[in-house]
Amino acid sequence: MEMDKSSVIYDLVIIGAGPAGYVAAQEASAKGMKTALVEKRELGGTCLNRGCIPTKTILHSAELFAQMKSCEQLGISAKNVTCDMARIQERKEEVLEQLRAGIAMLMKKGKVDVYYGTATIAGPHEVTVRTEDAKNAVVLSTDKILIATGSVPSVPPIPGSHLPGVVTSDELLAKKELYPRLTIIGGGVIGMEFASIYSALGCQVTVIEFLDRILANMDKEISQNLKMILKKRGVDIHTGAKVEEILESPGGLICRYREKDTQRTEESDGILVAAGRKVSTDGLFAPEVKVAMERGRILVNAYGQTSVPNIYAAGDVTPGIQLAHAASAEAVNAVAHMVRAKNSEAEGTAAFLQGQEPGERSGKTGAESNGLADAMHMDVIPSCVYTSPEIGCVGLTQEEAKSKNIDVIVKKYPMSANGKSVLTRQERGFIKVVAEKEGGRILGAQMMCARATDMISEFGTAIANGLTLKQMAGVIRPHPSFSEGISEAVK
């Protein structure tokens, strides 16, 4: 293999062009750093190409289809409404292409050099990029490296998981025909969003979840409400159930599982394995390059530094919550630290941001604790589920506050009393707010209603700035609107 030794020297080489990578490239170039971005597939990473955006694009079509089938209740006649999955996929690709082009334009505008190929960290200041056919390679010399390689779907070692028709979210998002009967293994966010899509498109859906409830990491009331709503739509949900094997049958596929002490089977045309994601680091490090890791994830400190100080990491490849917006925020913080470090060195400052050692932590910290004035608040990260109704959560739940021995009051408002919810025929939903009993400082919020994923940011801002129930109640919100529910909840 011929290797190009005449590589350009960079201030920063970023590996991975997902929400962490391309945002870091924007930040770094805007701060005057000569930046290179390496991506082995497409700009935008998993989120844009095989995750957030394609899922929500298809979900939008599915929900519109479901609404049109019942639009006579709104005084609209639309007979013989059908869906064309192939055309839905075409529309999805149009959206992805438009957004990819937007990122490419941003990289060009910021004078970021984009390399397509597989990156290997050959040394603390050296990254080798090989093209897909492995015939060519280029060596990039750099002061700093940011790892943003993300994650890929995880498939548990279930016998039969290799059979045709057993897919991950990657394959299901690209499928141009529907499975009339779909079994979903996993009741987390990915599983619930696909359950919403397929049920809205008129398919038979069964969910098998190992834990005692779906969306187990969220407020219990959200889990219970969503299960009731999906059951009403015909989705069959089994919790506390362990999948034992997958078999072929004349009618399709059989999923054999044990629910409590009873062995059951479910026949379907396709099986989605939605059992979480694993980090993507295969082939990333040369044998002589070693960074501290734990359970496959790269350990970083509050600034995103690994155990090799000039190598940083952000996003799914590090411990903590796996969300696109969290990855972007971590990338912003990492770049801010790189710039601060460079400026401190130029000024001859001996003591620079004293704190944790690189690679020391296995979680994320807040903006104030990492000593960077322009850092993002990593202790206030909203989590969203794009089912119908939408789900948005931020901060502490009532159960989490109790486990921390914090005395709280809980305010709750049923959205069935909200005018906008009634006139748009929304399903049952609610807004719940958790606040300190003394003083009323807001600690968390859980929303399950239309536009929850947009409105939850209002509570994120409140938590980050220490606002109280009284302060939020003093804000005038428009009528009629879904956001009026916030006013009612905080009162």
PDB file of C-alpha atoms in Angstrom, residues 12-16 20-21 24 121 144-150 279-281 284-285 291-293 296-319 326-335 337-338 358-359 361 363-364 378:
ATOM      1  CA  LEU A  12      -7.346  19.187  15.365  1.00  0.00           C
ATOM      2  CA  VAL A  13      -8.332  15.960  13.626  1.00  0.00           C
ATOM      3  CA  ILE A  14     -11.843  14.734  14.376  1.00  0.00           C
ATOM      4  CA  ILE A  15     -12.774  11.099  13.762  1.00  0.00           C
ATOM      5  CA  GLY A  16     -16.471  10.697  13.040  1.00  0.00           C
ATOM      6  CA  ALA A  20     -20.353  15.346  17.966  1.00  0.00           C
ATOM      7  CA  GLY A  21     -17.907  15.396  15.058  1.00  0.00           C
ATOM      8  CA  ALA A  24     -16.840  20.088  16.942  1.00  0.00           C
ATOM      9  CA  ILE A 121      -4.906   6.594  15.631  1.00  0.00           C
ATOM     10  CA  LYS A 144      -5.179  17.369  19.137  1.00  0.00           C
ATOM     11  CA  ILE A 145      -7.454  14.420  18.267  1.00  0.00           C
ATOM     12  CA  LEU A 146     -11.181  14.158  19.001  1.00  0.00           C
ATOM     13  CA  ILE A 147     -12.789  10.711  18.859  1.00  0.00           C
ATOM     14  CA  ALA A 148     -16.471  10.882  17.896  1.00  0.00           C
ATOM     15  CA  THR A 149     -17.014   7.461  16.348  1.00  0.00           C
ATOM     16  CA  GLY A 150     -20.420   6.887  17.967  1.00  0.00           C
ATOM     17  CA  VAL A 279     -19.588   1.699  20.918  1.00  0.00           C
ATOM     18  CA  SER A 280     -17.825   1.775  17.574  1.00  0.00           C
ATOM     19  CA  THR A 281     -14.068   1.528  18.176  1.00  0.00           C
ATOM     20  CA  LEU A 284      -9.540   2.726  15.924  1.00  0.00           C
ATOM     21  CA  PHE A 285      -6.289   2.384  17.858  1.00  0.00           C
ATOM     22  CA  VAL A 291      -6.359   4.922  26.299  1.00  0.00           C
ATOM     23  CA  ALA A 292      -8.242   4.048  29.472  1.00  0.00           C
ATOM     24  CA  MET A 293     -11.526   2.252  28.798  1.00  0.00           C
ATOM     25  CA  GLY A 296     -15.686  -0.876  25.933  1.00  0.00           C
ATOM     26  CA  ARG A 297     -16.250   2.857  26.393  1.00  0.00           C
ATOM     27  CA  ILE A 298     -13.512   5.472  26.422  1.00  0.00           C
ATOM     28  CA  LEU A 299     -13.082   7.157  29.796  1.00  0.00           C
ATOM     29  CA  VAL A 300     -12.888  10.944  29.781  1.00  0.00           C
ATOM     30  CA  ASN A 301     -12.694  13.681  32.392  1.00  0.00           C
ATOM     31  CA  ALA A 302     -14.920  16.746  32.698  1.00  0.00           C
ATOM     32  CA  TYR A 303     -13.271  18.283  29.632  1.00  0.00           C
ATOM     33  CA  GLY A 304     -13.526  15.234  27.373  1.00  0.00           C
ATOM     34  CA  GLN A 305      -9.836  14.334  27.755  1.00  0.00           C
ATOM     35  CA  THR A 306      -8.839  10.689  27.684  1.00  0.00           C
ATOM     36  CA  SER A 307      -5.910   9.215  29.587  1.00  0.00           C
ATOM     37  CA  VAL A 308      -3.763  10.526  26.702  1.00  0.00           C
ATOM     38  CA  PRO A 309      -4.111  14.293  27.346  1.00  0.00           C
ATOM     39  CA  ASN A 310      -4.132  15.510  23.743  1.00  0.00           C
ATOM     40  CA  ILE A 311      -6.706  12.869  22.695  1.00  0.00           C
ATOM     41  CA  TYR A 312     -10.315  13.747  23.481  1.00  0.00           C
ATOM     42  CA  ALA A 313     -13.594  11.845  23.043  1.00  0.00           C
ATOM     43  CA  ALA A 314     -17.266  12.833  22.896  1.00  0.00           C
ATOM     44  CA  GLY A 315     -20.637  11.234  22.271  1.00  0.00           C
ATOM     45  CA  ASP A 316     -21.746   7.609  22.392  1.00  0.00           C
ATOM     46  CA  VAL A 317     -18.186   6.325  22.484  1.00  0.00           C
ATOM     47  CA  THR A 318     -17.858   7.652  26.073  1.00  0.00           C
ATOM     48  CA  PRO A 319     -19.811   6.643  29.207  1.00  0.00           C
ATOM     49  CA  ALA A 326     -25.637  15.391  24.457  1.00  0.00           C
ATOM     50  CA  ALA A 327     -22.890  14.399  22.015  1.00  0.00           C
ATOM     51  CA  SER A 328     -22.939  17.849  20.395  1.00  0.00           C
ATOM     52  CA  ALA A 329     -22.717  19.556  23.789  1.00  0.00           C
ATOM     53  CA  GLU A 330     -19.788  17.366  24.849  1.00  0.00           C
ATOM     54  CA  ALA A 331     -18.009  18.236  21.620  1.00  0.00           C
ATOM     55  CA  VAL A 332     -18.504  21.963  22.232  1.00  0.00           C
ATOM     56  CA  ASN A 333     -17.047  21.578  25.730  1.00  0.00           C
ATOM     57  CA  ALA A 334     -14.058  19.589  24.459  1.00  0.00           C
ATOM     58  CA  VAL A 335     -13.183  22.212  21.843  1.00  0.00           C
ATOM     59  CA  HIS A 337     -11.072  23.198  26.614  1.00  0.00           C
ATOM     60  CA  MET A 338      -8.609  22.712  23.746  1.00  0.00           C
ATOM     61  CA  PRO A 358      -7.574  12.959  31.974  1.00  0.00           C
ATOM     62  CA  GLY A 359      -9.601   9.775  31.698  1.00  0.00           C
ATOM     63  CA  ARG A 361     -14.322   9.905  35.178  1.00  0.00           C
ATOM     64  CA  GLY A 363     -19.804  10.013  33.473  1.00  0.00           C
ATOM     65  CA  LYS A 364     -20.615  13.614  32.560  1.00  0.00           C
ATOM     66  CA  MET A 378     -24.021  18.587  30.940  1.00  0.00           C
TER      67      MET A 378
END
